[in-house]
Coordinates of C-alpha atoms in Angstrom, one line a residue:
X256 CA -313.3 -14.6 -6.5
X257 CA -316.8 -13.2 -6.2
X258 CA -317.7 -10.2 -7.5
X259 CA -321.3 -10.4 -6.0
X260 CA -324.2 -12.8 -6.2
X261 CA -326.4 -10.3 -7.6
X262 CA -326.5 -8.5 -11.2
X263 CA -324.6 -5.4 -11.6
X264 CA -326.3 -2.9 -13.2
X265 CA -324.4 -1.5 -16.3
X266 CA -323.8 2.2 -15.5
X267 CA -320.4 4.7 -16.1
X268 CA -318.9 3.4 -12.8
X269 CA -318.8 -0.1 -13.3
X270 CA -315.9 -2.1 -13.3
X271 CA -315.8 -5.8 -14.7
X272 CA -312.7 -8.1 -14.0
X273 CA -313.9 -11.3 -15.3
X274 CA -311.7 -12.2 -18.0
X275 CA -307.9 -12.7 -18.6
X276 CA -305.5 -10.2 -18.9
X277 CA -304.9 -10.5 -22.7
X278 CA -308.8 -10.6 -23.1
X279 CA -311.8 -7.6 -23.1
X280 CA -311.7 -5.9 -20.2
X281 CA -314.3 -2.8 -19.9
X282 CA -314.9 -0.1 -17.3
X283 CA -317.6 3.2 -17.6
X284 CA -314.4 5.1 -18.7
X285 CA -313.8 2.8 -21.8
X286 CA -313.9 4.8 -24.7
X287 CA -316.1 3.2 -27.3
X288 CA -313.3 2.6 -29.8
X289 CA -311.2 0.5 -26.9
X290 CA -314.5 -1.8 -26.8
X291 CA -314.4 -2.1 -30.7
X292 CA -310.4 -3.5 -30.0
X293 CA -311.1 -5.6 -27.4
X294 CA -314.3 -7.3 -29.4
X295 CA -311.9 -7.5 -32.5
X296 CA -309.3 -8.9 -29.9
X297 CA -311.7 -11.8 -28.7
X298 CA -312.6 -12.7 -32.6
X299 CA -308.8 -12.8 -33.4
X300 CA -308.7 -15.5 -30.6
X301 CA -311.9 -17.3 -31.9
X302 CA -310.0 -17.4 -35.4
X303 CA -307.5 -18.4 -34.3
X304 CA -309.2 -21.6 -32.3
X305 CA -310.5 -21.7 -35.6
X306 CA -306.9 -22.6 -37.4
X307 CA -306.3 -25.1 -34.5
X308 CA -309.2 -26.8 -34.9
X309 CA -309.0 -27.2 -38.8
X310 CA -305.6 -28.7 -38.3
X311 CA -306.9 -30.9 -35.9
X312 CA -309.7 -31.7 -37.8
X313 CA -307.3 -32.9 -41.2
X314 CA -304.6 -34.7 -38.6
X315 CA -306.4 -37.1 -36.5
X316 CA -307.8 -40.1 -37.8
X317 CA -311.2 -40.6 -38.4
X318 CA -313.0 -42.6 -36.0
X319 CA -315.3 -45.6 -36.6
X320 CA -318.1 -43.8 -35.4
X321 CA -317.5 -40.9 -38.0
X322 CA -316.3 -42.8 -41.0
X323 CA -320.0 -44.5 -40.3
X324 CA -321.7 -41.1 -40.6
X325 CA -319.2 -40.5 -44.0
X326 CA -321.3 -43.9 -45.0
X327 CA -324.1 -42.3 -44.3
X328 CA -323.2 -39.2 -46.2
X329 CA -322.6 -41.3 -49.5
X330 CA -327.0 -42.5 -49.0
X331 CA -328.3 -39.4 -47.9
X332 CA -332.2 -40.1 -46.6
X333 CA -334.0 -38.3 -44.5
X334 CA -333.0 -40.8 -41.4
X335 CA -331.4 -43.5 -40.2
X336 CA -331.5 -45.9 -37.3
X337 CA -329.2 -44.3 -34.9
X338 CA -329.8 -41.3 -35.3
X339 CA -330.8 -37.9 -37.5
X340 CA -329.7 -37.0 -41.2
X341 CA -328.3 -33.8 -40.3
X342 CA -324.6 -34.7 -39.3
X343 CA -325.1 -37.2 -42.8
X344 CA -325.6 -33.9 -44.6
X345 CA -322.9 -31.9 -43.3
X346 CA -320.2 -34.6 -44.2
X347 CA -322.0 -34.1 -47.7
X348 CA -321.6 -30.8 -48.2
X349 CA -318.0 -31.2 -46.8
X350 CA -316.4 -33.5 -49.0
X351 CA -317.9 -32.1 -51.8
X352 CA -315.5 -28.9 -51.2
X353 CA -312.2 -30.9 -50.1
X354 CA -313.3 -34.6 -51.0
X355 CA -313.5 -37.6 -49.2
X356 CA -310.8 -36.4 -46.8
X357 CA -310.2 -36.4 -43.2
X358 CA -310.9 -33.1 -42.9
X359 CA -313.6 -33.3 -45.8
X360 CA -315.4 -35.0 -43.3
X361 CA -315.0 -32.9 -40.3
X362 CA -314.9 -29.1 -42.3
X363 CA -318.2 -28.2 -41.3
X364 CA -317.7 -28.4 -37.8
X365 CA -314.9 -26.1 -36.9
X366 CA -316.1 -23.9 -39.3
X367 CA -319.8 -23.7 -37.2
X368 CA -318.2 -22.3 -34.4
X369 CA -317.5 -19.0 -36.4
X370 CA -321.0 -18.0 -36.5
X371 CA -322.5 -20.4 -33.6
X372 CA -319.9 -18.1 -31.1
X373 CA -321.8 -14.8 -32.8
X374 CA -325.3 -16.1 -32.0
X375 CA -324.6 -16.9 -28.7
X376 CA -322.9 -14.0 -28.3
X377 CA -325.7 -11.8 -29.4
X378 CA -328.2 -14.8 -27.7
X379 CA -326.3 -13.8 -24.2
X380 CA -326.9 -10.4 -24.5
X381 CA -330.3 -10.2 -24.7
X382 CA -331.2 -13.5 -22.5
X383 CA -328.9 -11.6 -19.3
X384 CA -330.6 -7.2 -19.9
X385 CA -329.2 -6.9 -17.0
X386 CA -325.4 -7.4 -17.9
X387 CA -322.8 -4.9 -19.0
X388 CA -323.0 -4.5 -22.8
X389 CA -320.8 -6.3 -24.4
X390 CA -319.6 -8.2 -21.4
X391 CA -321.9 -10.8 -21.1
X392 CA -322.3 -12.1 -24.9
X393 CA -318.2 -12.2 -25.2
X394 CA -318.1 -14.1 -21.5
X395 CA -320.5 -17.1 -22.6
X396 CA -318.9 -17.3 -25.8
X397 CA -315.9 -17.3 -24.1
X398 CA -317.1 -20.2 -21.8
X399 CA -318.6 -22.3 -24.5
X400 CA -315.3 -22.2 -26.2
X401 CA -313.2 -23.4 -23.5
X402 CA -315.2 -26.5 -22.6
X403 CA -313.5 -29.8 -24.3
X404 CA -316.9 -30.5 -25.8
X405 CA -316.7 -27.9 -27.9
X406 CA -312.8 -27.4 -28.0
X407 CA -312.2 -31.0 -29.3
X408 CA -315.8 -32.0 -30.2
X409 CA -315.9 -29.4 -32.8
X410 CA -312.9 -30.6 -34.8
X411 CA -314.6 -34.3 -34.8
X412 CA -317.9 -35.4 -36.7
X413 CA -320.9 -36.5 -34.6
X414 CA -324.4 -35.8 -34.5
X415 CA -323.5 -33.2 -31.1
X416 CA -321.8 -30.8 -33.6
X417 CA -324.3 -29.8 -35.6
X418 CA -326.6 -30.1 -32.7
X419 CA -324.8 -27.0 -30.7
X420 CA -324.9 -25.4 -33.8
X421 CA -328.5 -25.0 -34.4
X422 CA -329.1 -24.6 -30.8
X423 CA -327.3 -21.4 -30.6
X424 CA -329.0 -20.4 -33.5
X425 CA -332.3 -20.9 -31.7
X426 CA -330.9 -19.0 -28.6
X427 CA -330.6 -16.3 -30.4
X428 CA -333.7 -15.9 -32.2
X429 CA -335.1 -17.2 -29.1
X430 CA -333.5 -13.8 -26.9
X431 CA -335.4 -11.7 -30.0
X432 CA -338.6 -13.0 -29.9
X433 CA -339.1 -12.2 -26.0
X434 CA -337.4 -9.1 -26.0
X435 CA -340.3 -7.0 -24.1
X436 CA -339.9 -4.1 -26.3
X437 CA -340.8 -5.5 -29.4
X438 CA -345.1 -5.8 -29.8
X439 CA -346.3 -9.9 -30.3
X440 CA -346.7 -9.2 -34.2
X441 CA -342.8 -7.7 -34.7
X442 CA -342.0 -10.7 -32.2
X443 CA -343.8 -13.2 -34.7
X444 CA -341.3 -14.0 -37.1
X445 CA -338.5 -14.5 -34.7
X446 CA -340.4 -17.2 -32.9
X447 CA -341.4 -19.1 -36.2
X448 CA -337.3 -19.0 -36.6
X449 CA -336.9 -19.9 -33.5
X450 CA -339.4 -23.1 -34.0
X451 CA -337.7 -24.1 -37.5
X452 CA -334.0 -23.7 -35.5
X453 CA -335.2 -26.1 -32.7
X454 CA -336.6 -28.6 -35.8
X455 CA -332.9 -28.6 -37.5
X456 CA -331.7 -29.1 -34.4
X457 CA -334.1 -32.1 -33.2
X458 CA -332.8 -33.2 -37.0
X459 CA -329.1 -33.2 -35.8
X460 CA -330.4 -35.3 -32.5
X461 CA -333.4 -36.4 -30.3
X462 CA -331.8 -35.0 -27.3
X463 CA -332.7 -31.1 -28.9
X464 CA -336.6 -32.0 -27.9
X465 CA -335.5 -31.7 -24.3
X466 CA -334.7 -27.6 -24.7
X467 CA -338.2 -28.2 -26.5
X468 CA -340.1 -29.3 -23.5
X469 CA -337.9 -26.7 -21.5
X470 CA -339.2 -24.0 -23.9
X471 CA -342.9 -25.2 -23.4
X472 CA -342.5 -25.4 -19.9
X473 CA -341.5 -21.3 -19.6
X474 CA -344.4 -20.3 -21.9
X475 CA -347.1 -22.1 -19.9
X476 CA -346.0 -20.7 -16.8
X477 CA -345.2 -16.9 -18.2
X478 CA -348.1 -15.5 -18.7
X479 CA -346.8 -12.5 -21.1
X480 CA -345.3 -15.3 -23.3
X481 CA -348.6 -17.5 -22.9
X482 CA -350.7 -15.1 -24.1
X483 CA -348.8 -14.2 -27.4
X484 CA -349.5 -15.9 -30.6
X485 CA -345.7 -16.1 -31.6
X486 CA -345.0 -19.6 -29.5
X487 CA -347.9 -21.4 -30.4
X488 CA -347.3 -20.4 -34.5
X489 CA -344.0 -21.1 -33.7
X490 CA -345.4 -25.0 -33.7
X491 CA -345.9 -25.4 -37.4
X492 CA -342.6 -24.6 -38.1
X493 CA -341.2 -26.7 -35.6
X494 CA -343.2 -30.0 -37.3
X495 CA -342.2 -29.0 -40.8
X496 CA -338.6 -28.7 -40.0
X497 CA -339.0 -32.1 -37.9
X498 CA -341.1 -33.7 -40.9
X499 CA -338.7 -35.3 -43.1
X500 CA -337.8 -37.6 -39.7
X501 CA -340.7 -38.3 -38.5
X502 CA -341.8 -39.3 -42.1
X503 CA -338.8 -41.6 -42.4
X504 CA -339.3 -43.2 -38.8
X505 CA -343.2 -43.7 -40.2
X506 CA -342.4 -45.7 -43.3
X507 CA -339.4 -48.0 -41.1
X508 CA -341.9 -49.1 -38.4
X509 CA -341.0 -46.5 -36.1
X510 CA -336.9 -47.7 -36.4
X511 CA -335.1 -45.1 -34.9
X512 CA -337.7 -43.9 -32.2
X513 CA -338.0 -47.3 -30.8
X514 CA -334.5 -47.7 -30.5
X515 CA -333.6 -44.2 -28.9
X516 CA -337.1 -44.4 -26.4
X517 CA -336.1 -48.0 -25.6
X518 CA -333.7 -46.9 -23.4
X519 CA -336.2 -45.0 -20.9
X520 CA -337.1 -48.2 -19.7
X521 CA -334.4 -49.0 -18.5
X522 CA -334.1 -49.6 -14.1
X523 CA -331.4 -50.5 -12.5
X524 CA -331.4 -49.0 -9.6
X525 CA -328.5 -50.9 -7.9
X526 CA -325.9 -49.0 -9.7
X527 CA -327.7 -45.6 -9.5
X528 CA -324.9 -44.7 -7.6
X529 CA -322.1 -45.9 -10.1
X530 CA -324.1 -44.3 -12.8
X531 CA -324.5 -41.1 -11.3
X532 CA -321.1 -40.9 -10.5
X533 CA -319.9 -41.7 -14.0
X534 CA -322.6 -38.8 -15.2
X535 CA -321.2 -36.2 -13.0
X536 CA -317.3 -37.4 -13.8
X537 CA -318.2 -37.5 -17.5
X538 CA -319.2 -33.4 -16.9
X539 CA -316.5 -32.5 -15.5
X540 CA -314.1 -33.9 -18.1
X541 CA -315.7 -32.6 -20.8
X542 CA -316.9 -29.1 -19.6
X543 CA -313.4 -28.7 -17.7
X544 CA -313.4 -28.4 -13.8
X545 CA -313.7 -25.1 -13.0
X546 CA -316.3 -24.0 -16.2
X547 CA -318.2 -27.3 -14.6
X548 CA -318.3 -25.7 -11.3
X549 CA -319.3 -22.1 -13.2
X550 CA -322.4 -24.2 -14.7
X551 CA -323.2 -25.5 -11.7
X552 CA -323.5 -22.2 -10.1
X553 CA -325.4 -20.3 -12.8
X554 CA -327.4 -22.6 -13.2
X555 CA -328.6 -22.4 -9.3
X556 CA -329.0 -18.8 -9.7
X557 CA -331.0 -19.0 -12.5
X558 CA -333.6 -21.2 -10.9
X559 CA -334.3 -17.9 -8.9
X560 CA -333.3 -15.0 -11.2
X561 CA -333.8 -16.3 -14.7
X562 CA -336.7 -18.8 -14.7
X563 CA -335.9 -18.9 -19.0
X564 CA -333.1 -20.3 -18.8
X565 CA -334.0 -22.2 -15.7
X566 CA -336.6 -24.1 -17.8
X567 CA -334.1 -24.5 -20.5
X568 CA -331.4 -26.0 -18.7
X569 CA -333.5 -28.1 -16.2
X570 CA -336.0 -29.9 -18.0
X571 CA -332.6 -32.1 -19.7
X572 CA -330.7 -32.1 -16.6
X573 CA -333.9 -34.1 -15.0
X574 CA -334.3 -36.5 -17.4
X575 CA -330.5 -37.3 -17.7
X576 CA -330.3 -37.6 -13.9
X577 CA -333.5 -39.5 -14.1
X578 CA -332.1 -41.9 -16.7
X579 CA -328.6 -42.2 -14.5
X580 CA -331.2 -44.4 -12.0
X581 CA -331.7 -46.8 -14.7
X582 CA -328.6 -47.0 -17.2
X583 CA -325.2 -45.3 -18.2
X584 CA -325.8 -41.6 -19.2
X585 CA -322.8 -41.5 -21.9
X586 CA -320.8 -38.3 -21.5
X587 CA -321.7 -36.5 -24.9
X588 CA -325.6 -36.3 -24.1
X589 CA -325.9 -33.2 -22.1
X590 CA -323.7 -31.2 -24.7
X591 CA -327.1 -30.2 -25.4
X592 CA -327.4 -27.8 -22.9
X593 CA -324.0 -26.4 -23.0
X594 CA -324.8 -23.7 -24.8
X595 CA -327.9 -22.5 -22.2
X596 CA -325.1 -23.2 -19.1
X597 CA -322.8 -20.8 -20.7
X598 CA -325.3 -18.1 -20.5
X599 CA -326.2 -19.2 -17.0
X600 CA -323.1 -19.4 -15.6
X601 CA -322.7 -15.5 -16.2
X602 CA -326.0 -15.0 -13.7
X603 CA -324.2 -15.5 -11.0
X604 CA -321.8 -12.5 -11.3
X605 CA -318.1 -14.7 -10.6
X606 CA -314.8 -14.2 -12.3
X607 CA -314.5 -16.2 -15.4
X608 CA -310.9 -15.4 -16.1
X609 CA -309.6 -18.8 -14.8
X610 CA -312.2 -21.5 -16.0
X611 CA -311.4 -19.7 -19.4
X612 CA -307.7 -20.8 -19.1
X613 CA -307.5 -23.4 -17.2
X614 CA -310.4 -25.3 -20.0
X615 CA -308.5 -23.9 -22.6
X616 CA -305.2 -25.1 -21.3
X617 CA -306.4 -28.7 -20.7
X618 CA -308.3 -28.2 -24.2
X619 CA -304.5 -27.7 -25.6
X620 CA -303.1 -30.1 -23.9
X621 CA -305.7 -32.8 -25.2
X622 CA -304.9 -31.9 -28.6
X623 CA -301.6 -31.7 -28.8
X624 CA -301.5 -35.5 -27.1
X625 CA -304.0 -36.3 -30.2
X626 CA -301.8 -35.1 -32.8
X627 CA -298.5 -35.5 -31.8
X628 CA -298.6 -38.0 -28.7
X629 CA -295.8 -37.0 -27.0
X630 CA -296.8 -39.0 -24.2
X631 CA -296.6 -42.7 -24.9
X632 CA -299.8 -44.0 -23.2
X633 CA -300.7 -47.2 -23.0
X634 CA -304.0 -47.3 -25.8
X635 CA -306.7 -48.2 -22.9
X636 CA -305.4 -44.8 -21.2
X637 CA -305.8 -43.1 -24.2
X638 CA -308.9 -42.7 -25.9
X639 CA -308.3 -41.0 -29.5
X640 CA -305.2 -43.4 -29.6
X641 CA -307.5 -46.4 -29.2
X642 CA -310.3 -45.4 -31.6
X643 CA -308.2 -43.7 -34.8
X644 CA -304.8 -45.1 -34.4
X645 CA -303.3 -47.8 -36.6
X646 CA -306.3 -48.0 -38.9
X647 CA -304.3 -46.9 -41.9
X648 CA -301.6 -50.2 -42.2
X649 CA -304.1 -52.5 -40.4
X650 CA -306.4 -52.1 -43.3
X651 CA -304.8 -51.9 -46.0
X652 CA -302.8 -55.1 -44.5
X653 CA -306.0 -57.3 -44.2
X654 CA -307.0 -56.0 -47.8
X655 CA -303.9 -57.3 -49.5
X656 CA -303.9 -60.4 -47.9
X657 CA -307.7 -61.3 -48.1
X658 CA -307.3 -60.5 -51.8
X659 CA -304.1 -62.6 -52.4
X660 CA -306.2 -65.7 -50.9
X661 CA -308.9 -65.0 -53.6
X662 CA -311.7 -63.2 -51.8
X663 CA -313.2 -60.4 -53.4
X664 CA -314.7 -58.7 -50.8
X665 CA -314.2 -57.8 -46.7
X666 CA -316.5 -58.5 -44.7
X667 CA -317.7 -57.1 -41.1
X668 CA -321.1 -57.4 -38.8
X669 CA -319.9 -54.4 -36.6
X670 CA -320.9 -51.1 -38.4
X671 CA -317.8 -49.0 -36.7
X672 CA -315.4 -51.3 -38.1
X673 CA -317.3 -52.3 -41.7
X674 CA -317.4 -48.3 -42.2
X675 CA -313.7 -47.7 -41.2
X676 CA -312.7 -50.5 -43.0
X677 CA -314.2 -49.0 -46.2
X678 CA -313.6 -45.5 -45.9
X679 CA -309.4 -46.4 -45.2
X680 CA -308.4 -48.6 -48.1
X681 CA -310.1 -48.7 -52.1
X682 CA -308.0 -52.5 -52.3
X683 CA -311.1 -54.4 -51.5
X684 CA -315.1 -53.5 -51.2
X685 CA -316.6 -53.6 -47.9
X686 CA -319.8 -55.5 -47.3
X687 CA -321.5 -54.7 -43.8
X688 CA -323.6 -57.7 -42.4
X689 CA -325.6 -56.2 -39.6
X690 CA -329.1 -55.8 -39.9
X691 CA -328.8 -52.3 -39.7
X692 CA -327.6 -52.4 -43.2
X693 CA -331.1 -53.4 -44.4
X694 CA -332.6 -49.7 -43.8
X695 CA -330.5 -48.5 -45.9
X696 CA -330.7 -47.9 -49.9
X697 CA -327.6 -49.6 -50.6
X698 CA -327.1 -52.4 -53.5
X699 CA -327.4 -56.5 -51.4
X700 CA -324.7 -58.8 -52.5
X701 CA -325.5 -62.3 -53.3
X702 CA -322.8 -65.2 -51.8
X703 CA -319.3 -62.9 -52.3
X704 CA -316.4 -64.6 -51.8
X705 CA -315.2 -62.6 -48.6
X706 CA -312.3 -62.6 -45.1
X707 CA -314.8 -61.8 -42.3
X708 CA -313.4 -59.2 -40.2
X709 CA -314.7 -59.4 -36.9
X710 CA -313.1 -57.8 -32.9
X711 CA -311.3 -60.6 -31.4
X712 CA -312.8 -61.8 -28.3
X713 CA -311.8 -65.1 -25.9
X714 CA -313.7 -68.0 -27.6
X715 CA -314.8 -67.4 -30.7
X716 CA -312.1 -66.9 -33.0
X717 CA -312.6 -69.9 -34.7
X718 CA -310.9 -72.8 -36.4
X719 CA -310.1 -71.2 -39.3
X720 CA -309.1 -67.8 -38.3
X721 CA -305.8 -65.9 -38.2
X722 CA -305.4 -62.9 -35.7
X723 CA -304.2 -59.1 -37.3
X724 CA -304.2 -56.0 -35.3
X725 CA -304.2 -52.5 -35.1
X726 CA -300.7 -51.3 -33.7
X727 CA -299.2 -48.1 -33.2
X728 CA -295.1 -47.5 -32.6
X729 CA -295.3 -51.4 -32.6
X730 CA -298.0 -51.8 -29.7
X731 CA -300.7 -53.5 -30.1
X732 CA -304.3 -51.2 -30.0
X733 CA -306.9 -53.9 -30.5
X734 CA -306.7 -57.4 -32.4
X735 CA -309.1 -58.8 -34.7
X736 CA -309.9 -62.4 -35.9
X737 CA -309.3 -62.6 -39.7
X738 CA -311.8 -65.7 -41.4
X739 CA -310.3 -68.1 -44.3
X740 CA -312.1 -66.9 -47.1
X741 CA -315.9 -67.6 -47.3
X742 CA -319.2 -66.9 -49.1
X743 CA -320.9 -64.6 -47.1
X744 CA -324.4 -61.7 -48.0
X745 CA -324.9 -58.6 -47.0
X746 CA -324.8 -54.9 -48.2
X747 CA -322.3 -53.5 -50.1
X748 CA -321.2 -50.6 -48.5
X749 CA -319.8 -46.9 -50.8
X750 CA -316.0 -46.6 -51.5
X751 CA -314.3 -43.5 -51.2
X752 CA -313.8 -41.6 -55.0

């Protein structure tokens, strides 16, 4: 239901309906101790997320792609060649409190949501003036939290987790250093906070210099923000938080920028159309359906109401749909905007009651198939089945045997499989053969005696090799072609204490 395209004005007579039942409502005639309940009410909920989300966190699996960033975690540099250090530090400081865990690995990010919800809550209010108090900081909290992206993706590692961390953060020092009441000198420090916040972030991933160019683009054509000295001081601190990888990247030959800016090159216009399709399908899944459609709106709005967050939220959605033309857009990248389309959405004045349930029903639902799998997919129609289960037995399985035919080492070329293979067992030491090893400081082995351990594919499983796979309730996830013991070099890769 709409409740009006336009902003309501806050004012004793107004009336807000746009959240559930069990969550804040507020009218003029709210006393101010009922608003105190219903803000304590919506952090209950958030703690309680919270709980969820840690028990998710310790009882999935880890993923290859994770237990590659718990590698990265135990040769801590200031960059690597996929991406940033930051998610490599927060797996750190992680398993130092619970150890190399499951949920050592993951702690940091359910924990984030805690104070990311509070600075986007405080970020909303100041970024919509316009909007009932508190209202509109508890709706685009609200929103954030019932998107799959951040309802499952904060209970997994990945470089996206600290990422909508820090750019919450830098919406809310952002919404303080433009408030028009303060004078450009009390504004000052906030925008050198919000320059060192959009660094850390651009440290987590590349994709957070997108809401840069955003940013830029809404001082040059603001005058009142153009002519203030916070922004352009605010640049200093941006480079010094961004130093450490741009430092690295300078000593590698440029590593990890060519690899991320080789993609822009890409032009395949042919399968625009697939592409596009599989950018807009990827959106929908992960924001849910009806807080996609809620994005979609504010975001509209905004172009014409609130050219902020306008510039925010464009500039990335342009160069995504821009990169659709030429390659796949993979589903995770615009997560970096999420936070600025949860603000948005609340521009255009409809309900949020039901994208708030219906994302965290199908969020619930998504989890509970994760940890429990009550329904028994097939693995290619379930995705967390197919990338955590199994790895347990099919490890340690291959260890035991590769060691009882004399090797003394495993060895694998792809990095997914070489990290999960060393993070799951202690039997046997890992060595990882792909080049992307060599950027790392990690001790070279010279001729081991090694199994290769490599995905089997039609044609080239060799003479010599056997075939063991991952299988869960006796079916078969993925198979992989097991070598007869050889002598093979490469790097050595950490074992968990």
């Amino acid at each position: 239901m709409v409740t009006g395209t336009a902003r309501l004005p806050p004012g004793p007579s107004l009336v807000w309906s746009g959240t559930m039942r069990c969550l804040p409502r507020w009218s003029g005639a709210e006393t101010v101790g009922e608003n105190a309940r219903n803000i304590r009410l919506f952090w209950e909920l958030l703690a309680g997320l919270t709980i969820i989300r840690l028990y998710l966190a310790a009882s999935v699996p880890l993923t290859p792609d994770e237990a590659y960033y718990w590698v990265w975690s135990r040769n801590l540099q200031p960059g690597y060649l996929d991406h940033p250090f930051m998610v490599a530090l927060w797996v750190r400081v992680g398993t130092w409190i619970v150890g190399d865990t499951t949920l050592g690995v993951r702690l940091l990010g359910p924990l984030s949501v805690l104070p990311g919800s509070w600075a986007l809550y405080h970020a909303a209010r100041r970024l919509l003036p316009g909007s009932p108090w508190p209202q509109s900081g508890l709706r685009a909290a609200l929103l954030l939290n019932a998107t799959l992206m951040l309802g499952l993706g904060a209970a997994t590692m990945t470089p996206d987790t600290p990422l909508l961390f820090f750019i919450t953060l830098f919406l809310y020092t952002l919404s303080r250093a433009i408030d028009p009441e303060l004078t450009a000198r009390a504004a000052l420090p906030w925008w050198i906070g919000s320059g060192l916040l959009l660094g850390l972030a651009f440290d987590s991933k590349y994709t957070a210099v997108l809401i840069g160019l955003g940013l830029g683009g809404a001082v040059l054509t603001t005058k009142r923000l153009r002519q203030q000295p916070g922004p352009w001081l605010a640049l200093p601190g941006l480079f010094v938080a961004m130093s450490p990888v741009i430092v690295w990247n300078a000593r590698h030959h440029w590593a990890s920028f060519i690899r991320q800016g080789g993609r822009t090159g890409d032009w395949h216009p042919a399968r625009a159309l697939q592409f596009m399709g599989e950018l807009i399908g990827g959106q929908i899944g992960l924001a849910t359906p009806l807080v996609f459609i809620l994005f979609v709106i504010g975001l509209w709005v905004c172009v014409r109401r609130n050219w902020l967050l306008a510039w925010l939220a464009l500039v990335p959605t342009a160069v995504f749909v821009a990169h659709a033309f030429g390659d796949r857009v993979q589903p995770n990248w615009p997560a970096v905007i999420y936070p600025v389309l949860a603000i948005a959405a609340l521009e255009a004045g409809w309900r949020i009651r039901w994208p708030v349930v219906s994302g965290l029903v199908i969020t619930m639902i998504v989890c509970i198939q994760a940890i429990f799998s009550p329904l028994h997919l097939v693995p290619h129609r379930d995705p967390v089945l197919r990338l955590t289960g199994g790895w347990d037995e099919f490890a340690r399985k291959v260890a035991l045997q590769a060691k009882a035919q004399g090797a003394t080492a495993l060895a694998a070329e792809d990095y997914g499989l070489a990290s999960r293979l060393a993070f799951t067992q202690n039997i046997l030491p890992v060595i990882g053969t792909d080049p992307r090893w060599d950027l790392f400081r990690l001790p070279a082995t010279a001729m081991a005696k090694t199994v290769v351990i490599e995905e089997q594919r039609h044609g080239r499983e060799g003479q010599k090799a056997a075939t063991s796979c991952r299988e869960v309730r006796g079916q078969a996830i993925r198979c992989y072609a097991v070598h007869e013991p050889d002598f093979v070099t490469g790097v050595r890769l950490p074992e968990r204490s």
